[in-house]
Short mmCIF file of C-alpha atoms and ligand atoms in Angstrom, two decimals:
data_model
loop_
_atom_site.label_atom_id
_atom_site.label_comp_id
_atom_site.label_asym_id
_atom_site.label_seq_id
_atom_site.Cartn_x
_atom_site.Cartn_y
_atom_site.Cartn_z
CA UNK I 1 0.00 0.00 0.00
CA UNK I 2 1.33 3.40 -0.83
CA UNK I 3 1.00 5.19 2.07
CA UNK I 4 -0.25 8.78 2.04
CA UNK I 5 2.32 10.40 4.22
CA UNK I 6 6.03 9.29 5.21
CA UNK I 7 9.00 10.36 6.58
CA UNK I 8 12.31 10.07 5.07
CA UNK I 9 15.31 8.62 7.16
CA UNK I 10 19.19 9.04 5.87
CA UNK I 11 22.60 8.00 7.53
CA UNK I 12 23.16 11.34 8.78
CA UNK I 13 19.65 11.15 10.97
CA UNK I 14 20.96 7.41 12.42
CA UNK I 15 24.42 8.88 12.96
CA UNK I 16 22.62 12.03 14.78
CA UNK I 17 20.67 10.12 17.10
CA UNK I 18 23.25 7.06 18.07
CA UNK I 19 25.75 10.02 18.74
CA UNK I 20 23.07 11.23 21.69
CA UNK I 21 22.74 7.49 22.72
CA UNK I 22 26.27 7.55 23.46
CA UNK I 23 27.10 10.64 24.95
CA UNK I 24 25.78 11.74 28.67
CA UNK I 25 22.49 13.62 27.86
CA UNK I 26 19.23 11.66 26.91
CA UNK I 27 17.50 14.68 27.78
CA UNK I 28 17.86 18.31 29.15
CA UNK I 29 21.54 18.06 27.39
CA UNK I 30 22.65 20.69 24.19
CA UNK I 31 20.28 18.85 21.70
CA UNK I 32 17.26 20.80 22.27
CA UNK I 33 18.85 24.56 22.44
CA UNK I 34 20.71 24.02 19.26
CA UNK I 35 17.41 22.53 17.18
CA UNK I 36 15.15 25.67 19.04
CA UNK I 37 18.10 27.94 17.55
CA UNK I 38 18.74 26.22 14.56
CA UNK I 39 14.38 26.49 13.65
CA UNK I 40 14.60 30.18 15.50
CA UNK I 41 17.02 31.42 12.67
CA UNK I 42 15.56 29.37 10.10
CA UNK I 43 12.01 31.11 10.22
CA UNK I 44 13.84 34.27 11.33
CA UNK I 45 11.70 34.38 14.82
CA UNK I 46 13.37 35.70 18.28
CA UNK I 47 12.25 32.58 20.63
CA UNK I 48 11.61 28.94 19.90
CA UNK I 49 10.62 26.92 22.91
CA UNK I 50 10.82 23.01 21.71
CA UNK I 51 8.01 20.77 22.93
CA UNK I 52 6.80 16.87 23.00
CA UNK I 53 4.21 17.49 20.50
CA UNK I 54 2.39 20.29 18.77
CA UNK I 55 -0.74 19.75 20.71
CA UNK I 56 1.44 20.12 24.01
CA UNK I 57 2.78 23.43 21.92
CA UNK I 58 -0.72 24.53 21.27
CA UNK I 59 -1.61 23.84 25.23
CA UNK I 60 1.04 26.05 26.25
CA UNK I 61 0.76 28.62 24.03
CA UNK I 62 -2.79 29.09 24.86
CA UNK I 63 -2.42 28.86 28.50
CA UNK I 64 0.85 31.87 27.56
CA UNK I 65 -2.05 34.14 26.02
CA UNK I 66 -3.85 33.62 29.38
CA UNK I 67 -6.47 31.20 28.05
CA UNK I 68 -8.74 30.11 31.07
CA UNK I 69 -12.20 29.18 31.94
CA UNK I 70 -14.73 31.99 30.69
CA UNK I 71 -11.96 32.37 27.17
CA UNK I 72 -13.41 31.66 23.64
CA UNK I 73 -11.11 30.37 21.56
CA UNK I 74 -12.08 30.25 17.72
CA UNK I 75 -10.41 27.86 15.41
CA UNK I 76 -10.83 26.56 11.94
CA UNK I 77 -13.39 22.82 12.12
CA UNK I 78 -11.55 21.67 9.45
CA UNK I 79 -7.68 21.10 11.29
CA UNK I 80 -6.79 18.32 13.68
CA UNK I 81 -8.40 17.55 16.64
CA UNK I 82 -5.98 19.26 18.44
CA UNK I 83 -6.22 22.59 17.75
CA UNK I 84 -9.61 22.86 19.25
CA UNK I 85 -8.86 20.31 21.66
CA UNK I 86 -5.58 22.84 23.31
CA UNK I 87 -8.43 25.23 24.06
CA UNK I 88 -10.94 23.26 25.86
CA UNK I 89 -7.92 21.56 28.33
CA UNK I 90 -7.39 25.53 29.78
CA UNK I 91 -11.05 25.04 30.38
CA UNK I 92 -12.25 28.00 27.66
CA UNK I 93 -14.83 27.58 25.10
CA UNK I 94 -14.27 26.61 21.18
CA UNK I 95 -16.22 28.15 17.96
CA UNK I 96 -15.20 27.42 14.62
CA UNK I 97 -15.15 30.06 12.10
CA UNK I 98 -16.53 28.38 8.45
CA UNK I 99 -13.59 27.63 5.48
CA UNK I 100 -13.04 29.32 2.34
CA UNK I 101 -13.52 26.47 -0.22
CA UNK I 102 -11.07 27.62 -2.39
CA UNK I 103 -8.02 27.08 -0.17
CA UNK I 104 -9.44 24.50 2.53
CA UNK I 105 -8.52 27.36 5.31
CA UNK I 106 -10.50 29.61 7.45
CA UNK I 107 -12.42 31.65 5.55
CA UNK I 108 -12.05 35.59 6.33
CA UNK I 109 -15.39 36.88 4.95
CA UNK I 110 -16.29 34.24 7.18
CA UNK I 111 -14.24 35.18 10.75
CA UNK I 112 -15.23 39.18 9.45
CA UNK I 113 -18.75 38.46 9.66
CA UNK I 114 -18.78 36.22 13.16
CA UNK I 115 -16.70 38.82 14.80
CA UNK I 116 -19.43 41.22 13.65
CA UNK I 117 -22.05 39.19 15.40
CA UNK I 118 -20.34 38.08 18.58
CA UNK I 119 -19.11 42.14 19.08
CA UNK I 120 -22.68 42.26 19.08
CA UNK I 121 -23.23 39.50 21.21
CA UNK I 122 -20.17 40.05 23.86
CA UNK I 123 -18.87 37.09 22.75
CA UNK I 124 -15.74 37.83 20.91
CA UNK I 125 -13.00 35.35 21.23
CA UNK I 126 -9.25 35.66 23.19
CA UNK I 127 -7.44 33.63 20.78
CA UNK I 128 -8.00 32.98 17.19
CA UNK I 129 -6.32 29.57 15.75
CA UNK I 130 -6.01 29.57 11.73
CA UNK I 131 -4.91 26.52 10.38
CA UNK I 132 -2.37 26.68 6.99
CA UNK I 133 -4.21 23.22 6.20
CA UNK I 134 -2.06 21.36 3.46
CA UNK I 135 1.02 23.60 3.98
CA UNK I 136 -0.96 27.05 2.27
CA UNK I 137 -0.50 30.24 5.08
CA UNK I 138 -3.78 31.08 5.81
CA UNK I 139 -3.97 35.41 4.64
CA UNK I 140 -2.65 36.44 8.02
CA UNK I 141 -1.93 40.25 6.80
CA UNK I 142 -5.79 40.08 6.69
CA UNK I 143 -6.46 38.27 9.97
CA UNK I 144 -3.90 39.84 12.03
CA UNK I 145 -6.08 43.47 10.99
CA UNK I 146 -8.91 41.96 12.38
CA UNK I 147 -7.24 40.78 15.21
CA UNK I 148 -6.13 44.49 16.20
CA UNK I 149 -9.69 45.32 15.46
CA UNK I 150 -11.37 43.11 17.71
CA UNK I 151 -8.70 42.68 20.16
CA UNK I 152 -8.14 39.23 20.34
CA UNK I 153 -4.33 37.01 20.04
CA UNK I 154 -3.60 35.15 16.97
CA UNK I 155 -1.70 31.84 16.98
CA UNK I 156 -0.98 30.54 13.93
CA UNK I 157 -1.09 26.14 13.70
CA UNK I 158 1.30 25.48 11.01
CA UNK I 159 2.07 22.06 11.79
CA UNK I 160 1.88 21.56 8.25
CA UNK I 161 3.72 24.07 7.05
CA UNK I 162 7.37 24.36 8.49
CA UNK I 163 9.78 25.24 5.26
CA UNK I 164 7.02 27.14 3.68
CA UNK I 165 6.54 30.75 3.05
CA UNK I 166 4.15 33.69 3.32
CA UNK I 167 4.68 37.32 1.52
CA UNK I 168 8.19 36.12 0.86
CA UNK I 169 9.11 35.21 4.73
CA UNK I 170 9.36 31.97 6.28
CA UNK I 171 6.24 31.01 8.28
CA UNK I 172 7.02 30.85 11.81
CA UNK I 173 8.63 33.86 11.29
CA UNK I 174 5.36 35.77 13.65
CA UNK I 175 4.99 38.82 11.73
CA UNK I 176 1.06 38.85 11.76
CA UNK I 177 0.82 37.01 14.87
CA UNK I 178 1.80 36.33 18.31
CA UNK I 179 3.16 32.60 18.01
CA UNK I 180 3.55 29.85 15.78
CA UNK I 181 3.48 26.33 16.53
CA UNK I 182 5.09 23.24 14.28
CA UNK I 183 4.67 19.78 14.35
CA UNK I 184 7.17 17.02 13.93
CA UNK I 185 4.76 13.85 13.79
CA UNK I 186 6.72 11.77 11.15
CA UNK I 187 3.85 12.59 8.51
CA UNK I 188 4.97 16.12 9.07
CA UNK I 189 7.81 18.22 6.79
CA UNK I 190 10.33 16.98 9.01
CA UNK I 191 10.63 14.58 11.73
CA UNK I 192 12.03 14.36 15.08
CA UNK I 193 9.40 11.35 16.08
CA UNK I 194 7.25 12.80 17.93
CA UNK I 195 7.80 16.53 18.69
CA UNK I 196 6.17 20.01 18.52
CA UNK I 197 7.87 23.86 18.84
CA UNK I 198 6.64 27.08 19.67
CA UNK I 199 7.83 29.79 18.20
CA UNK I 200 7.50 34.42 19.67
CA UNK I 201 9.05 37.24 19.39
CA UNK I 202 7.90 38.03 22.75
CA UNK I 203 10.04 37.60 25.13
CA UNK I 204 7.25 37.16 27.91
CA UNK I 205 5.30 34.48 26.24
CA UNK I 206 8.86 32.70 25.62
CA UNK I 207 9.36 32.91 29.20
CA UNK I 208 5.84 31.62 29.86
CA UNK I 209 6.06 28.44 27.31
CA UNK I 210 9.45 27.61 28.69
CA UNK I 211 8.29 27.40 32.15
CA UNK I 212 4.92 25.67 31.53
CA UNK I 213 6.95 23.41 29.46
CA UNK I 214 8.63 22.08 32.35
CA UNK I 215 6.53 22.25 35.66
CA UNK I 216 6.19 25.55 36.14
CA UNK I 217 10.02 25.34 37.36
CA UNK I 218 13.11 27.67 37.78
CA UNK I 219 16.62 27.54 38.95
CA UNK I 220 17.33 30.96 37.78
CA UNK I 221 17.82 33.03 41.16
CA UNK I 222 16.41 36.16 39.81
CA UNK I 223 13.24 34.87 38.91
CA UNK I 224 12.75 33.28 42.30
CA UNK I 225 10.46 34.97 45.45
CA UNK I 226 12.55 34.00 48.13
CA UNK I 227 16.73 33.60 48.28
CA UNK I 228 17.66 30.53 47.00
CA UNK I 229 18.32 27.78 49.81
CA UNK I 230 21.39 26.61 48.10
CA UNK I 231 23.01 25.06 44.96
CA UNK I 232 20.25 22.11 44.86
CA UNK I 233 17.55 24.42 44.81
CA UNK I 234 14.36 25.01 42.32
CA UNK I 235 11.30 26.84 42.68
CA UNK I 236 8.40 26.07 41.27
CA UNK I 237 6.13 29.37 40.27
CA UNK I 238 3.11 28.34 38.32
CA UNK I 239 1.58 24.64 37.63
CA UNK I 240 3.42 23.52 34.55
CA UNK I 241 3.56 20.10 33.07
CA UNK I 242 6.43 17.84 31.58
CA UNK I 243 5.99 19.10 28.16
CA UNK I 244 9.93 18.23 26.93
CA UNK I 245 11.49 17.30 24.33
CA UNK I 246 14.52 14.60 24.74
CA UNK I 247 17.45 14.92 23.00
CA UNK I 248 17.17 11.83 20.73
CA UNK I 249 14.37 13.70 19.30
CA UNK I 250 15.82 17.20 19.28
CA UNK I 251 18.91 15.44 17.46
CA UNK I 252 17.37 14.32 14.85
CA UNK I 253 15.28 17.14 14.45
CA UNK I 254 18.50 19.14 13.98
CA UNK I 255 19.54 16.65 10.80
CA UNK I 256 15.93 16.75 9.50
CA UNK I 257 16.16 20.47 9.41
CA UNK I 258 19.20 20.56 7.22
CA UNK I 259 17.26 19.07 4.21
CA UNK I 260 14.35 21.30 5.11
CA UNK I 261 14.50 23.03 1.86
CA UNK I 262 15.17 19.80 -0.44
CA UNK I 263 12.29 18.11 1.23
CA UNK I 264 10.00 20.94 0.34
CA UNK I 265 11.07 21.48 -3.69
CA UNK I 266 10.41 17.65 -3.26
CA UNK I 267 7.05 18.23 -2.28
CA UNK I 268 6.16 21.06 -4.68
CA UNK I 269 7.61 19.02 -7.64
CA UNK I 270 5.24 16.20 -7.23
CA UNK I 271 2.70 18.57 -6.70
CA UNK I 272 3.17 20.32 -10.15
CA UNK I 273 3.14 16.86 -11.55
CA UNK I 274 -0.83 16.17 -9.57
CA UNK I 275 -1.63 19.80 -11.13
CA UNK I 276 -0.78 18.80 -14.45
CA UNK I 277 -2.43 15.54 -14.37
CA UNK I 278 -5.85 16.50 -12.77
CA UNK I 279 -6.06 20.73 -14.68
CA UNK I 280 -8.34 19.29 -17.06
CA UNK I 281 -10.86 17.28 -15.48
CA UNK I 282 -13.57 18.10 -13.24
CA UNK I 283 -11.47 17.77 -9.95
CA UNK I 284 -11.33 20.96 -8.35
CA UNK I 285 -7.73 21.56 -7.19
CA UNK I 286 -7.04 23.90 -3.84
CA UNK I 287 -5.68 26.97 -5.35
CA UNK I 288 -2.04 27.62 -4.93
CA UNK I 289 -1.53 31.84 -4.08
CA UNK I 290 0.97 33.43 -5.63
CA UNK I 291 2.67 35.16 -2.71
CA UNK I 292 2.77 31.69 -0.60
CA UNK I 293 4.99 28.67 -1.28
CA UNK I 294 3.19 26.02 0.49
CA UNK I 295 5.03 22.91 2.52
CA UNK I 296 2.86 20.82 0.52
CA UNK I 297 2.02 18.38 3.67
CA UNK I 298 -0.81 17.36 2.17
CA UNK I 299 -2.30 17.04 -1.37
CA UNK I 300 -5.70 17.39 -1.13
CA UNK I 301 -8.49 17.05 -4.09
CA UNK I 302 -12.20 17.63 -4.29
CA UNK I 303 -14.00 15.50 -6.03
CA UNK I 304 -17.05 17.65 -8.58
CA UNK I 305 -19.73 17.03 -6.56
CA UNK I 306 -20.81 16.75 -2.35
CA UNK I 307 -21.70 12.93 -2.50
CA UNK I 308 -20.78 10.99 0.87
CA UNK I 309 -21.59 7.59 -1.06
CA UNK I 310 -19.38 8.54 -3.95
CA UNK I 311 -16.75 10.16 -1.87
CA UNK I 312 -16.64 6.70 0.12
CA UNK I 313 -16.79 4.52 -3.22
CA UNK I 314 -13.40 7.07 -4.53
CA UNK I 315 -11.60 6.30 -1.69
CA UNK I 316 -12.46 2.92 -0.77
CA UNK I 317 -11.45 1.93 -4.82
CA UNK I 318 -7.83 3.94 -4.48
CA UNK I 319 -7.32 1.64 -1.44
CA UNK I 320 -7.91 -1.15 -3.53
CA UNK I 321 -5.59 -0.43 -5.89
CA UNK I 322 -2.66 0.13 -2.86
CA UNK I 323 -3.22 3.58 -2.60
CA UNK I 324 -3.82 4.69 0.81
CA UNK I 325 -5.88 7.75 -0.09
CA UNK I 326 -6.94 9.77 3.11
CA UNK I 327 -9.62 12.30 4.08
CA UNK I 328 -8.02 15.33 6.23
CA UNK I 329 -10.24 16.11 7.78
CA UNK I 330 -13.25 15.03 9.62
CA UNK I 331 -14.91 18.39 10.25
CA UNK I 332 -14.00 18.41 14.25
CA UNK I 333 -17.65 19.89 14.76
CA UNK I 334 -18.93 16.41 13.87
CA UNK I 335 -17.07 14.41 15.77
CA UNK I 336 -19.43 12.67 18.59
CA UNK I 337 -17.29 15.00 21.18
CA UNK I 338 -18.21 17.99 19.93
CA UNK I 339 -21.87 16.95 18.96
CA UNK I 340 -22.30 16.65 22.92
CA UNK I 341 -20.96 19.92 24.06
CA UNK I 342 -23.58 21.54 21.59
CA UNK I 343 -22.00 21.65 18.14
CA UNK I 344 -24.78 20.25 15.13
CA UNK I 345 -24.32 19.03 11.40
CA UNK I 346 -24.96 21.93 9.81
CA UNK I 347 -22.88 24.91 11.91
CA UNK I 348 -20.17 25.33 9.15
CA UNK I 349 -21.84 24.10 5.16
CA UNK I 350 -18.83 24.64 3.53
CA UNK I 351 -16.99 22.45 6.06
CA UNK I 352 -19.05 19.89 5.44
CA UNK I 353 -19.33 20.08 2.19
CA UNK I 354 -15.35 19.93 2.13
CA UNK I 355 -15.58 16.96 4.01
CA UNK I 356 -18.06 15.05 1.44
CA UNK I 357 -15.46 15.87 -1.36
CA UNK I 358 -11.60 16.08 -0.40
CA UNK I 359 -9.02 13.67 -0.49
CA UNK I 360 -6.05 12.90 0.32
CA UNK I 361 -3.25 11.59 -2.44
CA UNK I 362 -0.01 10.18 -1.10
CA UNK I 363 2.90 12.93 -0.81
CA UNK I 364 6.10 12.67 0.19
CA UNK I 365 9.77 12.86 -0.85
CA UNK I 366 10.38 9.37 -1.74
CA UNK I 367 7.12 8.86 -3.63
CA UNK I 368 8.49 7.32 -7.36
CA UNK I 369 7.59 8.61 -10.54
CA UNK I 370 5.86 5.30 -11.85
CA UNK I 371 4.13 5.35 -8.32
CA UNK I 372 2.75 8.65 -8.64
CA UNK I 373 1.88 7.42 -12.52
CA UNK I 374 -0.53 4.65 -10.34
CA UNK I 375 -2.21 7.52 -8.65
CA UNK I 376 -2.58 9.86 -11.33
CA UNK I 377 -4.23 7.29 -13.49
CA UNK I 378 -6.42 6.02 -10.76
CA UNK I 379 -7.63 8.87 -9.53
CA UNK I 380 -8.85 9.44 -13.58
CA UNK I 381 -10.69 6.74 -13.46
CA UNK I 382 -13.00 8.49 -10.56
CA UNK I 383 -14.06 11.39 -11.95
C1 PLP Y 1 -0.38 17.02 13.35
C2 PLP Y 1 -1.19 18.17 13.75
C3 PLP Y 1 -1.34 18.58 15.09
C4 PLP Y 1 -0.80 17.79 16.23
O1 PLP Y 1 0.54 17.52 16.12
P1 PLP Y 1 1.25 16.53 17.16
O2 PLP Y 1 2.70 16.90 17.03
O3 PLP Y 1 0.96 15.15 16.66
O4 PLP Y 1 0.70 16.79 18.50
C5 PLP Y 1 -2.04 19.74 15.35
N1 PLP Y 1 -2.61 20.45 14.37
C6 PLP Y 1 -2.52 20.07 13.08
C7 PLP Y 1 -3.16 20.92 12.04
C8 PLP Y 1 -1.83 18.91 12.74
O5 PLP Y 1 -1.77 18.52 11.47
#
């Protein structure tokens, strides 16, 4: 079966991670500062606190923007569980603002016209969470002037989109927001496992993330509210969590970064090949933007028409034919969760709709030409 996502392991990422295996530090060693500086520089952002996971980043970063109980925290329904999930553990409130059909993201007609309505309503969210679904930023020049508008923090999840670019600057790189958070799940640009990073250029939310990162802890002296009672001694000043990131992961993080770029013309080449292939028959293609270049995470398609029964069929006949074709994603709003803290099938159409039609080719660096051939030809055969 040709899998739809993978991630791609050379000799330098063994050599990386048996050199931490054999050296003193399994964790809390050099690892993780030099891949938090090495991804700081990279997207050209002051502070990059490394995490276990992007959901743990998403956690903290909320809980950094002072999410709590009585926060509304407004995200896209079609992302990852996660993103809306990191909202409701700092006990706030999710809303979803509707996509934009063209590009899969949140929609800002869409987030324009809700902010409208819950001014009105006193209901206007703390945090907003767009998604750059597939690897495509999300129009943050346009969200981040609503933002100022309406008062409310932006953090962008681009856990599928580290090595892309927005307006000519690397994402993660916070210039329309307040932080950025990547993932490193091996279906993700680059790997370090499992793995997550936050990523400011404000110095107090840095501060923030790294202590709720790790218990809420400090050794630094100067931060502490009594003298210190000696050499052994650590306060703890908030309730944090074990959020870390070891440095077998942070390791080969490091290595994966170094091919950052390659893996991402990798990843745009067999994209232009899918655009070629599908421009002229009826599947409707997400539209690339001319002053993005996506990650390319994810190729999506959408099939001509909404038709759960022929959406199934589609994808149910690529598997048969070894290709693992996926859906990303399940509108969160419909997931039996949600459904019982109030959300309904119908809250966001175009969602849904989305959901009846996309899917998932396989994408990744080591896909083969005759492989991708396979794809291309089955996929014909749908529409
Ligand atoms: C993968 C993913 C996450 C979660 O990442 P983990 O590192 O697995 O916690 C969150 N949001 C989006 C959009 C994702 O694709």
């Amino acid at each position: 079966m040709i899998p739809y996502g993978k991630q791609d392991i050379n000799q330098q990422d063994i050599d990386s991670v048996i050199s931490v295996l054999q050296s003193d530090w399994l964790t809390q060693g050099p690892q993780v500062p030099l891949f938090e500086q090495a991804l700081s520089e990279k997207c050209q952002a002051d502070y990059a606190i490394a995490v276990n996971s992007a959901t743990s980043a998403l956690h903290i970063a909320n809980l950094a923007l002072g999410v709590g109980k009585g926060d509304i925290v407004w995200t896209s329904p079609i992302t990852f569980i996660a993103t809306a999930n990191s909202a409701l553990y700092c006990g706030a409130k999710v809303d979803f603002v509707d996509i934009d059909l063209c590009s899969g993201n949140m929609s800002v007609d869409a987030l324009k016209i809700k902010l409208q309505w819950a001014k009105k309503h006193n209901c206007l969210p703390k945090v907003v969470i767009p998604v750059h679904l597939a690897g495509q930023s999300c129009d943050m020049e346009s969200i981040q002037m609503l933002a100022k508008e309406y008062d409310f923090s932006l953090i962008e999840d681009a856990s599928h989109a580290v090595g892309g670019k927005y307006q000519h600057f690397p994402i993660g790189c916070c210039q329309y927001s307040d932080i950025t958070v990547f993932s490193f799940h091996p279906v993700k640009i680059i790997t370090s496992a499992e793995g997550g990073m936050a990523l400011t250029n404000n110095k107090m939310l840095a501060k923030s993330m790294r202590a709720l990162r790790s218990h809420g802890v400090t050794a630094n002296p100067e931060e502490m509210t009594e003298p210190s009672h000696g050499p052994w001694y650590y306060q703890q000043l908030l309730l944090g969590f074990n959020y870390r990131m070891n440095d077998i992961q942070a390791a080969l993080g490091v290595s994966q970064l170094s091919r950052i770029d390659e893996f991402v013309k990798q990843r745009n080449q067999l994209a232009t090949r899918y655009n070629l292939a599908f421009a002229n028959t009826n599947i409707t293609l997400l539209t690339p933007s001319t002053d993005k270049l996506s990650a390319y995470h994810l190729y999506l398609i959408l099939l001509p028409e909404a038709n759960a029964i022929k959406h199934k069929q589609a994808i149910v006949n690529l598997r048969a034919h070894g290709i693992c074709a996926h859906v990303h994603y399940i509108p969160v709003h419909l997931q039996p969760y949600y459904q019982q803290i109030g959300f309904k099938t119908g809250d966001f159409p175009n969602a849904e709709q989305y959901y009846q039609r996309v899917i998932s080719l396989p994408l990744y660096p080591n896909l083969t030409r005759s492989e991708q051939q396979h794809i291309i030809e089955q996929v014909k055969l749908l529409v």
